[in-house]
mmCIF file of C-alpha atoms in Angstrom:
data_model
loop_
_atom_site.group_PDB
_atom_site.id
_atom_site.type_symbol
_atom_site.label_atom_id
_atom_site.label_comp_id
_atom_site.label_asym_id
_atom_site.label_seq_id
_atom_site.Cartn_x
_atom_site.Cartn_y
_atom_site.Cartn_z
ATOM 1 C CA UNK A 1025 6.820 77.982 150.724
ATOM 2 C CA UNK A 1026 7.748 75.785 153.750
ATOM 3 C CA UNK A 1027 11.413 76.652 153.282
ATOM 4 C CA UNK A 1028 10.631 80.382 153.247
ATOM 5 C CA UNK A 1029 8.467 80.099 156.412
ATOM 6 C CA UNK A 1030 11.184 78.127 158.184
ATOM 7 C CA UNK A 1031 13.764 80.782 157.273
ATOM 8 C CA UNK A 1032 11.462 83.563 158.515
ATOM 9 C CA UNK A 1033 10.930 81.733 161.822
ATOM 10 C CA UNK A 1034 14.718 81.242 162.218
ATOM 11 C CA UNK A 1035 15.315 84.978 161.672
ATOM 12 C CA UNK A 1036 12.524 85.851 164.078
ATOM 13 C CA UNK A 1037 13.767 83.434 166.777
ATOM 14 C CA UNK A 1038 17.361 84.639 166.652
ATOM 15 C CA UNK A 1039 16.328 88.282 166.822
ATOM 16 C CA UNK A 1040 13.837 87.606 169.615
ATOM 17 C CA UNK A 1041 16.443 85.731 171.710
ATOM 18 C CA UNK A 1042 19.213 88.235 171.042
ATOM 19 C CA UNK A 1043 17.230 91.392 171.851
ATOM 20 C CA UNK A 1044 17.146 91.027 175.677
ATOM 21 C CA UNK A 1045 20.873 90.231 175.700
ATOM 22 C CA UNK A 1046 21.652 93.300 173.580
ATOM 23 C CA UNK A 1047 19.420 95.344 175.860
ATOM 24 C CA UNK A 1048 21.431 94.364 178.944
ATOM 25 C CA UNK A 1049 24.664 95.160 177.141
ATOM 26 C CA UNK A 1050 23.293 98.555 176.105
ATOM 27 C CA UNK A 1051 22.296 99.320 179.697
ATOM 28 C CA UNK A 1052 25.665 98.162 181.029
ATOM 29 C CA UNK A 1053 27.457 100.439 178.557
ATOM 30 C CA UNK A 1054 24.947 103.310 179.293
ATOM 31 C CA UNK A 1055 24.084 103.491 175.610
ATOM 32 C CA UNK A 1056 20.554 104.867 176.009
ATOM 33 C CA UNK A 1057 18.400 107.438 174.277
ATOM 34 C CA UNK A 1058 17.766 110.327 176.710
ATOM 35 C CA UNK A 1059 14.482 112.135 176.846
ATOM 36 C CA UNK A 1060 14.890 115.115 174.541
ATOM 37 C CA UNK A 1061 12.481 117.851 173.611
ATOM 38 C CA UNK A 1062 11.613 116.270 170.296
ATOM 39 C CA UNK A 1063 11.124 112.722 171.719
ATOM 40 C CA UNK A 1064 7.866 111.088 172.818
ATOM 41 C CA UNK A 1065 9.338 108.492 175.177
ATOM 42 C CA UNK A 1066 9.312 109.364 178.867
ATOM 43 C CA UNK A 1067 12.261 107.340 180.234
ATOM 44 C CA UNK A 1068 15.843 106.819 178.874
ATOM 45 C CA UNK A 1069 15.754 103.684 176.735
ATOM 46 C CA UNK A 1070 18.532 101.365 175.418
ATOM 47 C CA UNK A 1071 19.162 101.927 171.724
ATOM 48 C CA UNK A 1072 21.431 99.248 170.310
ATOM 49 C CA UNK A 1073 18.625 97.052 169.050
ATOM 50 C CA UNK A 1074 20.148 97.095 165.548
ATOM 51 C CA UNK A 1075 22.759 94.595 166.808
ATOM 52 C CA UNK A 1076 20.041 92.022 167.621
ATOM 53 C CA UNK A 1077 18.444 92.629 164.197
ATOM 54 C CA UNK A 1078 21.795 92.117 162.486
ATOM 55 C CA UNK A 1079 22.337 88.860 164.401
ATOM 56 C CA UNK A 1080 18.940 87.648 163.265
ATOM 57 C CA UNK A 1081 19.529 88.625 159.673
ATOM 58 C CA UNK A 1082 23.072 87.301 159.284
ATOM 59 C CA UNK A 1083 22.262 84.211 161.301
ATOM 60 C CA UNK A 1084 19.329 83.394 158.966
ATOM 61 C CA UNK A 1085 21.451 83.956 155.885
ATOM 62 C CA UNK A 1086 24.247 81.679 157.150
ATOM 63 C CA UNK A 1087 21.751 78.966 158.053
ATOM 64 C CA UNK A 1088 20.074 79.268 154.664
ATOM 65 C CA UNK A 1089 23.420 78.526 153.067
ATOM 66 C CA UNK A 1090 23.138 74.989 154.478
ATOM 67 C CA UNK A 1091 19.626 74.579 153.086
ATOM 68 C CA UNK A 1092 19.550 72.984 149.578
ATOM 69 C CA UNK A 1093 16.618 75.204 148.624
ATOM 70 C CA UNK A 1094 18.673 78.420 149.078
ATOM 71 C CA UNK A 1095 22.295 77.274 148.808
ATOM 72 C CA UNK A 1096 22.416 78.002 145.057
ATOM 73 C CA UNK A 1097 22.375 81.785 145.747
ATOM 74 C CA UNK A 1098 25.686 81.758 147.546
ATOM 75 C CA UNK A 1099 27.608 81.259 144.388
ATOM 76 C CA UNK A 1100 26.487 84.812 143.440
ATOM 77 C CA UNK A 1101 28.429 87.710 144.943
ATOM 78 C CA UNK A 1102 25.212 89.589 145.544
ATOM 79 C CA UNK A 1103 24.507 87.612 148.791
ATOM 80 C CA UNK A 1104 27.925 88.453 150.137
ATOM 81 C CA UNK A 1105 27.556 92.042 149.092
ATOM 82 C CA UNK A 1106 24.341 92.236 151.090
ATOM 83 C CA UNK A 1107 25.949 90.585 154.156
ATOM 84 C CA UNK A 1108 28.955 92.863 153.993
ATOM 85 C CA UNK A 1109 26.741 95.921 153.626
ATOM 86 C CA UNK A 1110 24.578 94.827 156.576
ATOM 87 C CA UNK A 1111 27.596 94.410 158.775
ATOM 88 C CA UNK A 1112 29.166 97.694 157.742
ATOM 89 C CA UNK A 1113 26.002 99.821 158.023
ATOM 90 C CA UNK A 1114 25.193 98.365 161.418
ATOM 91 C CA UNK A 1115 28.698 99.131 162.661
ATOM 92 C CA UNK A 1116 28.286 102.717 161.434
ATOM 93 C CA UNK A 1117 24.971 102.941 163.237
ATOM 94 C CA UNK A 1118 26.431 101.542 166.456
ATOM 95 C CA UNK A 1119 29.192 104.121 166.393
ATOM 96 C CA UNK A 1120 26.607 106.853 165.829
ATOM 97 C CA UNK A 1121 24.414 105.482 168.613
ATOM 98 C CA UNK A 1122 27.337 105.651 171.013
ATOM 99 C CA UNK A 1123 29.201 108.789 169.933
ATOM 100 C CA UNK A 1124 26.464 110.758 168.080
ATOM 101 C CA UNK A 1125 28.290 111.383 164.822
ATOM 102 C CA UNK A 1126 27.965 114.587 162.863
ATOM 103 C CA UNK A 1127 25.521 114.450 159.947
ATOM 104 C CA UNK A 1128 28.174 114.725 157.266
ATOM 105 C CA UNK A 1129 30.294 111.950 158.841
ATOM 106 C CA UNK A 1130 27.266 109.663 158.888
ATOM 107 C CA UNK A 1131 26.220 110.562 155.342
ATOM 108 C CA UNK A 1132 29.793 109.986 154.107
ATOM 109 C CA UNK A 1133 29.816 106.551 155.692
ATOM 110 C CA UNK A 1134 26.457 105.709 154.105
ATOM 111 C CA UNK A 1135 27.714 106.706 150.685
ATOM 112 C CA UNK A 1136 30.926 104.695 151.121
ATOM 113 C CA UNK A 1137 29.084 101.574 152.199
ATOM 114 C CA UNK A 1138 26.442 101.883 149.452
ATOM 115 C CA UNK A 1139 29.234 102.272 146.869
ATOM 116 C CA UNK A 1140 30.967 99.138 148.132
ATOM 117 C CA UNK A 1141 27.662 97.176 147.981
ATOM 118 C CA UNK A 1142 27.059 98.402 144.430
ATOM 119 C CA UNK A 1143 30.588 97.672 143.424
ATOM 120 C CA UNK A 1144 30.225 94.056 144.703
ATOM 121 C CA UNK A 1145 27.250 93.384 142.382
ATOM 122 C CA UNK A 1146 23.966 94.767 143.713
ATOM 123 C CA UNK A 1147 23.330 97.356 140.976
ATOM 124 C CA UNK A 1148 20.431 98.908 139.134
ATOM 125 C CA UNK A 1149 20.945 97.938 135.483
ATOM 126 C CA UNK A 1150 17.596 98.913 134.009
ATOM 127 C CA UNK A 1151 14.255 100.545 134.611
ATOM 128 C CA UNK A 1152 11.872 98.091 133.021
ATOM 129 C CA UNK A 1153 8.833 100.334 132.850
ATOM 130 C CA UNK A 1154 10.607 102.940 130.707
ATOM 131 C CA UNK A 1155 12.749 100.442 128.789
ATOM 132 C CA UNK A 1156 15.917 102.280 129.842
ATOM 133 C CA UNK A 1157 19.140 100.407 130.272
ATOM 134 C CA UNK A 1158 21.803 102.305 132.241
ATOM 135 C CA UNK A 1159 24.651 102.817 129.703
ATOM 136 C CA UNK A 1160 27.685 102.449 132.013
ATOM 137 C CA UNK A 1161 28.848 100.755 135.160
ATOM 138 C CA UNK A 1162 29.753 104.110 136.721
ATOM 139 C CA UNK A 1163 26.262 105.499 136.162
ATOM 140 C CA UNK A 1164 24.758 102.284 137.436
ATOM 141 C CA UNK A 1165 26.730 102.541 140.636
ATOM 142 C CA UNK A 1166 25.752 106.231 141.054
ATOM 143 C CA UNK A 1167 22.046 105.417 140.666
ATOM 144 C CA UNK A 1168 22.315 102.438 143.063
ATOM 145 C CA UNK A 1169 24.092 104.551 145.731
ATOM 146 C CA UNK A 1170 21.468 107.273 145.429
ATOM 147 C CA UNK A 1171 18.628 104.737 145.959
ATOM 148 C CA UNK A 1172 20.331 103.020 148.888
ATOM 149 C CA UNK A 1173 21.308 106.235 150.717
ATOM 150 C CA UNK A 1174 17.814 107.692 150.247
ATOM 151 C CA UNK A 1175 16.126 104.523 151.533
ATOM 152 C CA UNK A 1176 18.508 104.402 154.580
ATOM 153 C CA UNK A 1177 17.596 107.922 155.593
ATOM 154 C CA UNK A 1178 13.919 107.485 154.810
ATOM 155 C CA UNK A 1179 13.617 104.627 157.253
ATOM 156 C CA UNK A 1180 15.810 106.517 159.712
ATOM 157 C CA UNK A 1181 13.563 109.578 159.580
ATOM 158 C CA UNK A 1182 10.373 107.578 160.238
ATOM 159 C CA UNK A 1183 11.876 105.832 163.252
ATOM 160 C CA UNK A 1184 10.311 108.130 165.777
ATOM 161 C CA UNK A 1185 7.652 106.042 167.618
ATOM 162 C CA UNK A 1186 7.831 102.660 169.309
ATOM 163 C CA UNK A 1187 7.553 99.962 166.608
ATOM 164 C CA UNK A 1188 6.953 102.356 163.752
ATOM 165 C CA UNK A 1189 9.992 101.715 161.537
ATOM 166 C CA UNK A 1190 10.058 97.994 162.263
ATOM 167 C CA UNK A 1191 6.310 97.617 161.500
ATOM 168 C CA UNK A 1192 6.324 99.618 158.282
ATOM 169 C CA UNK A 1193 9.399 97.777 157.085
ATOM 170 C CA UNK A 1194 7.825 94.449 157.948
ATOM 171 C CA UNK A 1195 4.721 95.338 155.903
ATOM 172 C CA UNK A 1196 6.954 96.478 153.004
ATOM 173 C CA UNK A 1197 9.178 93.410 153.102
ATOM 174 C CA UNK A 1198 6.106 91.179 153.330
ATOM 175 C CA UNK A 1199 4.612 92.812 150.235
ATOM 176 C CA UNK A 1200 7.923 92.298 148.335
ATOM 177 C CA UNK A 1201 7.994 88.650 149.460
ATOM 178 C CA UNK A 1202 4.480 88.009 148.228
ATOM 179 C CA UNK A 1203 5.165 89.757 144.925
ATOM 180 C CA UNK A 1204 8.467 87.937 144.345
ATOM 181 C CA UNK A 1205 6.995 84.552 145.210
ATOM 182 C CA UNK A 1206 3.895 85.046 143.064
ATOM 183 C CA UNK A 1207 5.887 86.311 140.127
ATOM 184 C CA UNK A 1208 8.215 83.337 140.090
ATOM 185 C CA UNK A 1209 5.220 80.991 140.334
ATOM 186 C CA UNK A 1210 3.560 82.684 137.376
ATOM 187 C CA UNK A 1211 6.667 81.985 135.254
ATOM 188 C CA UNK A 1212 6.218 78.218 135.806
ATOM 189 C CA UNK A 1213 9.821 77.947 136.949
ATOM 190 C CA UNK A 1214 11.190 74.552 138.004
ATOM 191 C CA UNK A 1215 12.186 75.979 141.374
ATOM 192 C CA UNK A 1216 10.351 78.624 143.366
ATOM 193 C CA UNK A 1217 13.541 79.752 145.112
ATOM 194 C CA UNK A 1218 14.082 83.532 144.700
ATOM 195 C CA UNK A 1219 16.908 85.595 146.205
ATOM 196 C CA UNK A 1220 14.575 88.619 146.509
ATOM 197 C CA UNK A 1221 11.924 86.510 148.235
ATOM 198 C CA UNK A 1222 14.578 85.149 150.589
ATOM 199 C CA UNK A 1223 15.613 88.637 151.596
ATOM 200 C CA UNK A 1224 12.023 89.622 152.078
ATOM 201 C CA UNK A 1225 11.180 86.799 154.430
ATOM 202 C CA UNK A 1226 14.317 87.296 156.444
ATOM 203 C CA UNK A 1227 13.475 91.011 156.931
ATOM 204 C CA UNK A 1228 9.905 90.025 157.952
ATOM 205 C CA UNK A 1229 11.253 87.612 160.554
ATOM 206 C CA UNK A 1230 13.793 90.078 161.905
ATOM 207 C CA UNK A 1231 11.203 92.867 162.253
ATOM 208 C CA UNK A 1232 8.670 90.569 163.840
ATOM 209 C CA UNK A 1233 11.193 89.205 166.338
ATOM 210 C CA UNK A 1234 12.274 92.742 167.282
ATOM 211 C CA UNK A 1235 8.670 94.082 167.590
ATOM 212 C CA UNK A 1236 8.123 91.897 170.678
ATOM 213 C CA UNK A 1237 10.386 94.262 172.519
ATOM 214 C CA UNK A 1238 9.960 97.419 170.398
ATOM 215 C CA UNK A 1239 6.202 97.880 170.198
ATOM 216 C CA UNK A 1240 4.812 100.457 172.613
ATOM 217 C CA UNK A 1241 5.866 100.593 175.369
ATOM 218 C CA UNK A 1242 9.304 99.782 173.973
ATOM 219 C CA UNK A 1243 11.973 98.312 176.219
ATOM 220 C CA UNK A 1244 14.667 98.907 173.552
ATOM 221 C CA UNK A 1245 15.060 101.095 170.463
ATOM 222 C CA UNK A 1246 16.647 99.897 167.192
ATOM 223 C CA UNK A 1247 18.720 103.102 167.055
ATOM 224 C CA UNK A 1248 20.428 104.298 163.907
ATOM 225 C CA UNK A 1249 22.106 100.871 163.694
ATOM 226 C CA UNK A 1250 18.766 99.206 163.197
ATOM 227 C CA UNK A 1251 16.986 101.829 161.035
ATOM 228 C CA UNK A 1252 19.950 102.120 158.637
ATOM 229 C CA UNK A 1253 20.204 98.304 158.462
ATOM 230 C CA UNK A 1254 16.554 98.060 157.463
ATOM 231 C CA UNK A 1255 16.870 100.845 154.945
ATOM 232 C CA UNK A 1256 19.869 99.240 153.268
ATOM 233 C CA UNK A 1257 18.385 95.719 153.120
ATOM 234 C CA UNK A 1258 14.972 96.734 151.819
ATOM 235 C CA UNK A 1259 16.564 98.940 149.132
ATOM 236 C CA UNK A 1260 18.837 96.029 148.127
ATOM 237 C CA UNK A 1261 15.788 93.828 147.807
ATOM 238 C CA UNK A 1262 14.098 96.454 145.594
ATOM 239 C CA UNK A 1263 17.191 96.654 143.366
ATOM 240 C CA UNK A 1264 17.492 92.856 143.075
ATOM 241 C CA UNK A 1265 13.838 92.663 141.923
ATOM 242 C CA UNK A 1266 13.582 95.791 139.852
ATOM 243 C CA UNK A 1267 16.871 96.966 138.476
ATOM 244 C CA UNK A 1268 18.026 93.801 136.832
ATOM 245 C CA UNK A 1269 15.071 92.987 134.493
ATOM 246 C CA UNK A 1270 15.986 93.119 130.864
ATOM 247 C CA UNK A 1271 13.664 95.651 129.136
ATOM 248 C CA UNK A 1272 13.967 93.829 125.834
ATOM 249 C CA UNK A 1273 12.373 90.746 127.355
ATOM 250 C CA UNK A 1274 9.216 92.572 128.453
ATOM 251 C CA UNK A 1275 6.279 92.301 126.140
ATOM 252 C CA UNK A 1276 3.094 94.261 126.194
ATOM 253 C CA UNK A 1277 1.240 91.717 128.339
ATOM 254 C CA UNK A 1278 4.086 91.688 130.835
ATOM 255 C CA UNK A 1279 4.371 95.467 131.098
ATOM 256 C CA UNK A 1280 2.267 95.867 134.185
ATOM 257 C CA UNK A 1281 3.741 92.989 136.164
ATOM 258 C CA UNK A 1282 7.206 94.272 135.352
ATOM 259 C CA UNK A 1283 6.197 97.754 136.524
ATOM 260 C CA UNK A 1284 5.110 96.520 139.936
ATOM 261 C CA UNK A 1285 8.604 96.364 141.368
ATOM 262 C CA UNK A 1286 8.898 100.108 140.690
ATOM 263 C CA UNK A 1287 5.500 100.731 142.206
ATOM 264 C CA UNK A 1288 6.045 98.579 145.255
ATOM 265 C CA UNK A 1289 8.882 100.489 146.868
ATOM 266 C CA UNK A 1290 7.033 103.775 146.250
ATOM 267 C CA UNK A 1291 3.843 102.289 147.632
ATOM 268 C CA UNK A 1292 5.422 100.502 150.594
ATOM 269 C CA UNK A 1293 7.702 103.361 151.598
ATOM 270 C CA UNK A 1294 5.460 106.214 150.529
ATOM 271 C CA UNK A 1295 5.097 107.389 154.129
ATOM 272 C CA UNK A 1296 8.870 107.427 154.856
ATOM 273 C CA UNK A 1297 9.567 108.899 151.385
ATOM 274 C CA UNK A 1298 6.968 111.640 151.862
ATOM 275 C CA UNK A 1299 8.208 112.321 155.407
ATOM 276 C CA UNK A 1300 11.795 112.564 154.156
ATOM 277 C CA UNK A 1301 10.977 114.931 151.287
ATOM 278 C CA UNK A 1302 8.911 117.146 153.573
ATOM 279 C CA UNK A 1303 11.640 117.124 156.222
ATOM 280 C CA UNK A 1304 14.363 118.148 153.730
ATOM 281 C CA UNK A 1305 12.259 120.983 152.312
ATOM 282 C CA UNK A 1306 11.284 122.155 155.802
ATOM 283 C CA UNK A 1307 14.817 122.141 157.188
ATOM 284 C CA UNK A 1308 16.481 123.660 154.142
ATOM 285 C CA UNK A 1309 13.826 126.341 154.167
ATOM 286 C CA UNK A 1310 14.837 127.201 157.776
ATOM 287 C CA UNK A 1311 18.464 127.272 156.817
ATOM 288 C CA UNK A 1312 19.320 124.023 158.671
ATOM 289 C CA UNK A 1313 21.009 120.886 157.374
ATOM 290 C CA UNK A 1314 18.645 118.386 155.654
ATOM 291 C CA UNK A 1315 19.113 115.758 158.347
ATOM 292 C CA UNK A 1316 18.913 117.990 161.442
ATOM 293 C CA UNK A 1317 16.378 116.365 163.803
ATOM 294 C CA UNK A 1318 13.085 118.082 164.589
ATOM 295 C CA UNK A 1319 9.607 117.259 165.941
ATOM 296 C CA UNK A 1320 7.510 117.844 162.828
ATOM 297 C CA UNK A 1321 7.507 114.388 161.229
ATOM 298 C CA UNK A 1322 4.307 112.701 160.184
ATOM 299 C CA UNK A 1323 4.159 110.664 163.360
ATOM 300 C CA UNK A 1324 4.609 113.832 165.475
ATOM 301 C CA UNK A 1325 1.740 115.420 163.605
ATOM 302 C CA UNK A 1326 -0.504 112.425 164.301
ATOM 303 C CA UNK A 1327 0.249 112.809 168.003
ATOM 304 C CA UNK A 1328 -0.531 116.541 167.905
ATOM 305 C CA UNK A 1329 -3.827 115.756 166.164
ATOM 306 C CA UNK A 1330 -4.878 113.753 169.276
ATOM 307 C CA UNK A 1331 -3.878 110.162 168.557
ATOM 308 C CA UNK A 1332 -2.302 108.149 171.331
ATOM 309 C CA UNK A 1333 1.188 106.775 170.783
ATOM 310 C CA UNK A 1334 0.023 103.241 169.898
ATOM 311 C CA UNK A 1335 -2.911 104.454 167.758
ATOM 312 C CA UNK A 1336 -0.659 106.718 165.706
ATOM 313 C CA UNK A 1337 1.593 103.812 164.957
ATOM 314 C CA UNK A 1338 -1.337 101.565 163.993
ATOM 315 C CA UNK A 1339 -2.746 104.291 161.705
ATOM 316 C CA UNK A 1340 0.562 104.487 159.841
ATOM 317 C CA UNK A 1341 0.638 100.650 159.650
ATOM 318 C CA UNK A 1342 -2.817 100.781 158.077
ATOM 319 C CA UNK A 1343 -1.788 103.239 155.398
ATOM 320 C CA UNK A 1344 1.374 101.335 154.623
ATOM 321 C CA UNK A 1345 -0.661 98.090 154.310
ATOM 322 C CA UNK A 1346 -3.166 99.860 152.048
ATOM 323 C CA UNK A 1347 -0.579 101.118 149.562
ATOM 324 C CA UNK A 1348 1.294 97.788 149.623
ATOM 325 C CA UNK A 1349 -1.865 95.795 148.987
ATOM 326 C CA UNK A 1350 -2.789 98.018 146.032
ATOM 327 C CA UNK A 1351 0.621 97.513 144.397
ATOM 328 C CA UNK A 1352 0.714 93.718 144.920
ATOM 329 C CA UNK A 1353 -2.869 93.262 143.670
ATOM 330 C CA UNK A 1354 -1.845 94.769 140.316
ATOM 331 C CA UNK A 1355 -0.234 91.422 139.618
ATOM 332 C CA UNK A 1356 -3.584 89.543 139.688
ATOM 333 C CA UNK A 1357 -6.461 92.042 139.416
ATOM 334 C CA UNK A 1358 -7.872 93.849 136.422
ATOM 335 C CA UNK A 1359 -8.300 97.638 136.451
ATOM 336 C CA UNK A 1360 -11.920 97.645 137.724
ATOM 337 C CA UNK A 1361 -11.385 95.516 140.813
ATOM 338 C CA UNK A 1362 -8.147 97.394 141.507
ATOM 339 C CA UNK A 1363 -10.015 100.709 141.268
ATOM 340 C CA UNK A 1364 -12.760 99.516 143.612
ATOM 341 C CA UNK A 1365 -10.143 98.262 146.092
ATOM 342 C CA UNK A 1366 -8.343 101.640 145.918
ATOM 343 C CA UNK A 1367 -11.501 103.587 146.569
ATOM 344 C CA UNK A 1368 -12.900 101.298 149.247
ATOM 345 C CA UNK A 1369 -9.620 100.894 151.022
ATOM 346 C CA UNK A 1370 -8.874 104.607 150.837
ATOM 347 C CA UNK A 1371 -12.237 105.543 152.371
ATOM 348 C CA UNK A 1372 -11.689 102.959 155.130
ATOM 349 C CA UNK A 1373 -8.247 104.316 155.977
ATOM 350 C CA UNK A 1374 -9.559 107.892 156.072
ATOM 351 C CA UNK A 1375 -12.417 106.903 158.330
ATOM 352 C CA UNK A 1376 -10.130 105.097 160.739
ATOM 353 C CA UNK A 1377 -7.652 108.009 160.721
ATOM 354 C CA UNK A 1378 -10.262 110.678 161.323
ATOM 355 C CA UNK A 1379 -12.745 108.831 163.541
ATOM 356 C CA UNK A 1380 -10.212 108.334 166.317
ATOM 357 C CA UNK A 1381 -9.199 111.985 166.604
ATOM 358 C CA UNK A 1382 -10.539 113.112 170.035
ATOM 359 C CA UNK A 1383 -10.507 116.746 168.987
ATOM 360 C CA UNK A 1384 -12.762 116.166 165.988
ATOM 361 C CA UNK A 1385 -15.079 113.875 167.987
ATOM 362 C CA UNK A 1386 -15.482 116.489 170.681
ATOM 363 C CA UNK A 1387 -16.053 119.292 168.134
ATOM 364 C CA UNK A 1388 -18.688 117.160 166.288
ATOM 365 C CA UNK A 1389 -20.699 116.397 169.432
ATOM 366 C CA UNK A 1390 -20.230 119.605 171.481
ATOM 367 C CA UNK A 1391 -19.171 122.255 168.986
ATOM 368 C CA UNK A 1392 -15.910 122.970 170.781
ATOM 369 C CA UNK A 1393 -12.447 121.408 171.038
ATOM 370 C CA UNK A 1394 -11.240 119.809 174.272
ATOM 371 C CA UNK A 1395 -9.590 122.349 176.569
ATOM 372 C CA UNK A 1396 -6.496 120.237 177.136
ATOM 373 C CA UNK A 1397 -5.809 120.062 173.424
ATOM 374 C CA UNK A 1398 -6.287 123.775 172.987
ATOM 375 C CA UNK A 1399 -3.952 124.552 175.905
ATOM 376 C CA UNK A 1400 -1.270 122.300 174.386
ATOM 377 C CA UNK A 1401 -1.701 123.758 170.946
ATOM 378 C CA UNK A 1402 -2.359 120.260 169.551
ATOM 379 C CA UNK A 1403 -5.003 121.083 166.949
#
């Protein structure tokens, strides 16, 4: 565990130190996010934060290569596939942040990079819950590309408030790290080193280091370079844990623990996934492209309901933590404690979400909604 914590601190420190430097470069190059109608920030803000996150991630990986605990992983092409993919997707994001690429150009680049990552070894081979082994390399690559591209855009879509994408990804990566570490301990392995756990703790460190500058009020945005980087790395972590378990090796007593890697990404990214699906349906229904920006995401709706910027972010953190905790606890808890946790935690999250709505509080005590909310059509 000490080696993991050290690696996470290294990733956090590099990101933390690199972020102000990248911010100055972004300002010098005038790469800033202007105040648009759909935005919630009030001043133009630098948006090349993904470069600092990439430096923290790649720096941590390169340092881990010199650590005996993790050096064994670098004989596997998966590590280099992840590093290559991180570099490529960040470069694509930087170009988009500077030149504002068309949606089809950006999507084409995502598919090309995801294909290269899959071709280099990070592939979904099986779905352990259903006992399905993907019959061909071509189909394996197609499934892998679909998962990576969907995750990239899911994180990108949810990146609409200060610290939102970084915080939700931190929670998700932390849950994956805990699961991966506990699972390898339960197998009584001689070494507790795990590639998936290593990815998870690096992502946690990177997100934490970036949040010092990105939490509201943010002095820098991660931009598409950062959100796409997080989407790619967290999807690769999911694939490493989930898609390479041999279904034949899973007995009845191991069924639920093996199913958790499938539940975790759904639980952790349920808010981005739900937001993405709703956005695609909404935009296609209007006759727009699926990735055309708008101001009707979940975080926009929380703001319109009366939450402040920071409170809306914290509410979404709470829900992400709730779903993540439920999935991880399946590894240790029986069905009854898990059910009680689900009910108790769900009620708590609902109370926190609803009790801080100024419109509902005013209506409960006075019988009418606040005038400023009615005038702004925020209810």
